[in-house]
Amino acid sequence: MDCDTLQAPSVILTAKEILDIGLKLARCSEGRINRAKRSTNVGRFKDHCGCNQFVAAHIFEDLQTTPIESARLDRNKMSITYCLQALYFVYVYEVEKRREPIFDLSPKTMRKWVWYYVKKIQALKHQKIVWPPSFPASDIWVVSVDCADCPIEEIEHPIYSQDKDLFSFKINGAGLRYEYGVDLFSSRVIWMNGPFKPGVYNDNQIFDLKGLRNQLESVGKKALGDKIYNGHPDQCSTFNAVDSEAVRTFKARVQMRHEQFNNYVKEFGCLNTPFRHKPDEVEKHKICFEAVTVICQHRMEHGEPLFDLMAGF
């Protein structure tokens, strides 16, 4: 991880200024903006960018101040307009022909800046998606684990019309599988892994073979998962018949909470519709997936936390 001295942001914009820029970028007229309630305008912004103006402001500031060199914006390439266009791209995921009249830019220019900003947001994963240096000694269960499958267009196979290794029974079609670990007691993703071919690795195999089980074993902690993760009692607890009512309720709430985060991710069009970008489809999908995860992490930190597992206990 490349780090440098923390710098002050060069372009400082308020959330209100970003809201106005985003609404005008979405072709809302001044009159339409002024006639609407603030909540309506915020909703319009989120419908186009996948987050509210406060989250967008924090993302833009982080891109300027991050110590991660690969994520930090070049001073000559700082543009909130292009940043919002990148957010629009991963959230709405429209084809270039439909984005061209909205943003009044050539496809080549849109492509250049969208991918520049999406890759920069992705690189923030080294700052935002981090395994904690330690966990409280009293906590045995520290993370919930599950995999998310995202649809992609069929990748050409040298022999067959379809690649069975890419088939996902979860989405009944070609897809890529990613593993998430969500901290149980804070709204934070602390583990992200993938992509994997769903026809080759199921959730349990990914947990066992691709790093998370070893990571938990090294710190003497456990994950909580559904029954597919059976077989690793020292690193992952699942539902079982000897659980007390309180433990069953807690495990069920863990599953619901993890699903809440999965729903945040699946709001984004680039992950809930077949991914169409070729060549390098898998690599580009990974870039978008990780960028979306970073955006969702910002959302949880700024106004949309996951529900409290211990509420009511």
XYZ file of C-alpha atoms in Angstrom, residues 49-313:
265
model
C -25.873 8.810 -7.896
C -26.698 5.995 -5.485
C -25.974 8.144 -2.422
C -26.961 11.504 -0.987
C -24.998 14.710 -1.402
C -23.272 14.369 1.978
C -21.837 10.970 1.048
C -20.767 12.287 -2.361
C -19.012 15.191 -0.632
C -17.106 12.814 1.666
C -16.091 10.588 -1.252
C -14.812 13.587 -3.228
C -12.897 14.876 -0.205
C -11.414 11.443 0.520
C -10.201 11.197 -3.072
C -8.253 14.410 -2.514
C -6.920 13.758 0.993
C -6.334 9.997 1.100
C -2.818 8.807 1.965
C -3.332 6.026 -0.605
C -1.390 7.261 -3.617
C -3.260 5.059 -6.109
C -6.585 6.547 -4.923
C -5.580 10.192 -4.664
C -6.714 12.472 -7.482
C -4.231 14.261 -9.654
C -4.564 17.970 -8.897
C -5.185 18.652 -12.583
C -8.003 16.084 -12.780
C -10.228 17.142 -9.896
C -13.796 17.529 -11.098
C -16.933 16.975 -9.059
C -18.837 16.722 -12.352
C -16.803 13.744 -13.523
C -16.963 12.219 -10.043
C -20.766 12.407 -10.072
C -20.824 10.947 -13.581
C -18.847 7.973 -12.269
C -21.339 7.525 -9.421
C -24.173 7.731 -11.974
C -22.440 5.104 -14.125
C -22.160 2.430 -11.419
C -25.611 3.161 -9.968
C -27.811 3.606 -13.041
C -25.535 1.688 -15.431
C -27.033 2.998 -18.651
C -25.405 2.448 -22.022
C -23.319 5.272 -23.479
C -25.952 6.177 -26.061
C -28.357 7.108 -23.257
C -25.756 8.888 -21.131
C -24.407 10.931 -24.044
C -27.389 13.347 -24.331
C -27.642 13.668 -20.530
C -24.039 14.694 -19.981
C -23.486 16.246 -23.436
C -20.103 14.537 -23.826
C -18.658 12.252 -26.451
C -18.589 8.532 -25.574
C -14.786 8.609 -25.601
C -14.649 11.460 -23.074
C -17.275 9.872 -20.835
C -15.456 6.549 -20.924
C -12.136 8.146 -20.039
C -13.367 10.050 -16.981
C -15.840 7.472 -15.700
C -13.193 4.776 -15.514
C -10.619 7.184 -14.083
C -12.917 8.029 -11.155
C -14.314 4.512 -10.661
C -10.751 3.164 -10.377
C -9.856 5.909 -7.898
C -12.907 5.094 -5.765
C -12.015 1.397 -5.958
C -8.499 2.152 -4.691
C -10.008 3.667 -1.524
C -10.644 0.060 -0.448
C -7.166 0.100 1.105
C -8.412 2.821 3.445
C -12.066 1.864 3.926
C -12.211 -1.962 3.805
C -9.634 -2.943 6.412
C -9.245 -5.909 8.760
C -8.981 -4.477 12.309
C -5.596 -4.737 14.030
C -7.351 -6.338 17.023
C -10.732 -7.362 18.390
C -12.092 -7.113 21.951
C -10.816 -10.080 23.950
C -14.323 -10.863 25.212
C -15.793 -11.234 21.701
C -15.750 -14.696 20.121
C -17.971 -13.939 17.121
C -16.644 -10.873 15.316
C -17.830 -10.988 11.696
C -20.730 -12.204 9.586
C -19.841 -13.959 6.340
C -21.794 -14.523 3.142
C -21.283 -14.484 -0.614
C -23.035 -12.338 -3.197
C -23.483 -13.407 -6.821
C -23.655 -10.755 -9.541
C -24.889 -11.390 -13.109
C -22.623 -10.958 -16.120
C -23.091 -11.529 -19.824
C -21.868 -14.906 -20.992
C -18.120 -15.003 -21.611
C -17.147 -16.779 -24.796
C -16.124 -20.405 -24.226
C -13.715 -22.068 -26.675
C -15.977 -25.124 -27.104
C -19.449 -24.592 -25.636
C -22.031 -21.849 -26.023
C -22.002 -21.356 -22.239
C -19.318 -21.715 -19.586
C -20.677 -23.994 -16.856
C -18.010 -22.739 -14.438
C -19.723 -19.337 -14.451
C -23.234 -20.668 -13.811
C -24.757 -19.458 -10.546
C -27.819 -21.222 -9.173
C -28.524 -18.114 -7.073
C -29.186 -15.968 -10.140
C -29.883 -18.807 -12.613
C -27.294 -17.608 -15.097
C -23.715 -16.537 -15.635
C -22.240 -14.618 -12.746
C -19.318 -13.855 -10.484
C -19.203 -14.580 -6.759
C -17.744 -12.330 -4.054
C -17.255 -12.941 -0.348
C -18.062 -10.313 2.283
C -17.235 -10.092 5.951
C -19.177 -7.482 7.950
C -18.127 -6.456 11.451
C -20.804 -7.549 13.919
C -20.646 -4.516 16.182
C -19.970 -1.651 13.786
C -21.309 -0.738 10.366
C -18.129 -1.696 8.588
C -17.058 -4.158 5.926
C -13.754 -5.655 7.084
C -13.313 -8.378 4.473
C -13.897 -8.488 0.718
C -12.696 -11.245 -1.582
C -13.256 -12.270 -5.187
C -14.350 -12.645 -7.830
C -14.738 -16.409 -8.027
C -16.505 -18.622 -10.540
C -19.711 -19.827 -8.840
C -19.673 -23.112 -10.748
C -16.232 -23.894 -9.332
C -16.355 -22.598 -5.749
C -19.352 -22.615 -3.423
C -19.517 -20.296 -0.413
C -18.002 -22.862 1.950
C -15.036 -23.590 -0.330
C -14.276 -19.903 -0.704
C -14.322 -19.490 3.084
C -12.122 -22.559 3.574
C -9.614 -22.110 0.756
C -9.423 -18.410 -0.064
C -8.216 -16.812 3.134
C -10.982 -15.912 5.575
C -10.867 -19.135 7.601
C -7.100 -18.775 8.012
C -7.502 -15.103 8.921
C -9.963 -15.964 11.691
C -7.835 -18.848 12.899
C -4.816 -16.549 13.198
C -6.681 -14.217 15.585
C -8.613 -16.911 17.465
C -12.040 -15.548 16.496
C -15.127 -16.896 14.737
C -17.485 -15.823 11.985
C -21.244 -16.352 11.879
C -22.776 -17.739 8.707
C -25.652 -19.801 7.368
C -25.633 -23.603 7.168
C -23.534 -23.800 4.015
C -20.563 -22.916 6.228
C -20.874 -26.098 8.300
C -17.635 -27.986 8.831
C -15.451 -25.324 10.426
C -16.678 -25.169 14.048
C -13.542 -23.426 15.288
C -13.736 -20.610 12.724
C -17.434 -20.296 11.812
C -20.605 -20.918 13.804
C -23.870 -21.756 12.061
C -27.408 -22.532 13.182
C -27.680 -25.745 15.211
C -30.183 -27.613 17.347
C -28.475 -26.975 20.682
C -28.648 -23.163 20.446
C -30.633 -21.439 23.160
C -33.518 -19.220 22.103
C -31.410 -16.101 22.679
C -28.563 -17.463 20.534
C -30.966 -18.487 17.752
C -32.458 -15.009 17.768
C -29.006 -13.405 17.697
C -27.857 -15.563 14.763
C -31.047 -14.782 12.849
C -30.497 -11.065 13.413
C -26.917 -11.434 12.155
C -28.220 -12.966 8.927
C -30.793 -10.197 8.473
C -28.163 -7.536 9.130
C -25.785 -9.025 6.572
C -28.646 -9.175 4.075
C -29.290 -5.484 4.746
C -25.769 -4.743 3.540
C -26.183 -7.047 0.522
C -29.270 -5.030 -0.402
C -27.225 -1.819 -0.328
C -24.803 -3.351 -2.811
C -27.480 -4.807 -5.078
C -29.105 -1.380 -5.506
C -26.349 -0.566 -7.997
C -27.177 -1.277 -11.621
C -23.700 -2.492 -12.532
C -24.164 -5.334 -10.027
C -27.846 -6.224 -10.434
C -27.998 -6.358 -14.252
C -25.791 -8.458 -16.550
C -22.397 -6.765 -16.739
C -21.660 -6.015 -20.392
C -18.137 -4.551 -20.494
C -15.792 -6.531 -22.707
C -12.933 -7.311 -23.107
C -11.501 -7.767 -19.609
C -15.037 -8.285 -18.308
C -13.976 -9.980 -15.071
C -11.362 -7.343 -14.216
C -13.729 -4.463 -14.949
C -16.470 -6.099 -12.899
C -14.073 -6.423 -9.971
C -13.240 -2.708 -10.266
C -16.937 -1.779 -10.204
C -17.782 -4.198 -7.391
C -15.054 -2.877 -5.136
C -15.910 0.740 -5.975
C -19.554 0.062 -5.057
C -18.449 -1.495 -1.771
C -16.449 1.629 -0.959
C -19.483 3.805 -1.764
C -21.698 1.644 0.472
C -19.112 1.893 3.251
C -19.286 5.680 2.981
C -23.083 5.466 3.121
C -22.947 3.440 6.332
C -20.525 5.909 7.891
C -22.615 8.940 6.954
C -26.261 8.406 7.759
C -27.172 4.834 6.742
C -25.712 2.467 9.369
C -26.713 -1.170 9.645
C -29.149 -1.895 12.454
C -27.799 -2.533 15.951
C -27.564 -6.258 16.651
C -27.827 -5.758 20.390
C -30.939 -3.572 20.333
C -33.568 -5.274 22.498
C -31.181 -7.755 24.113
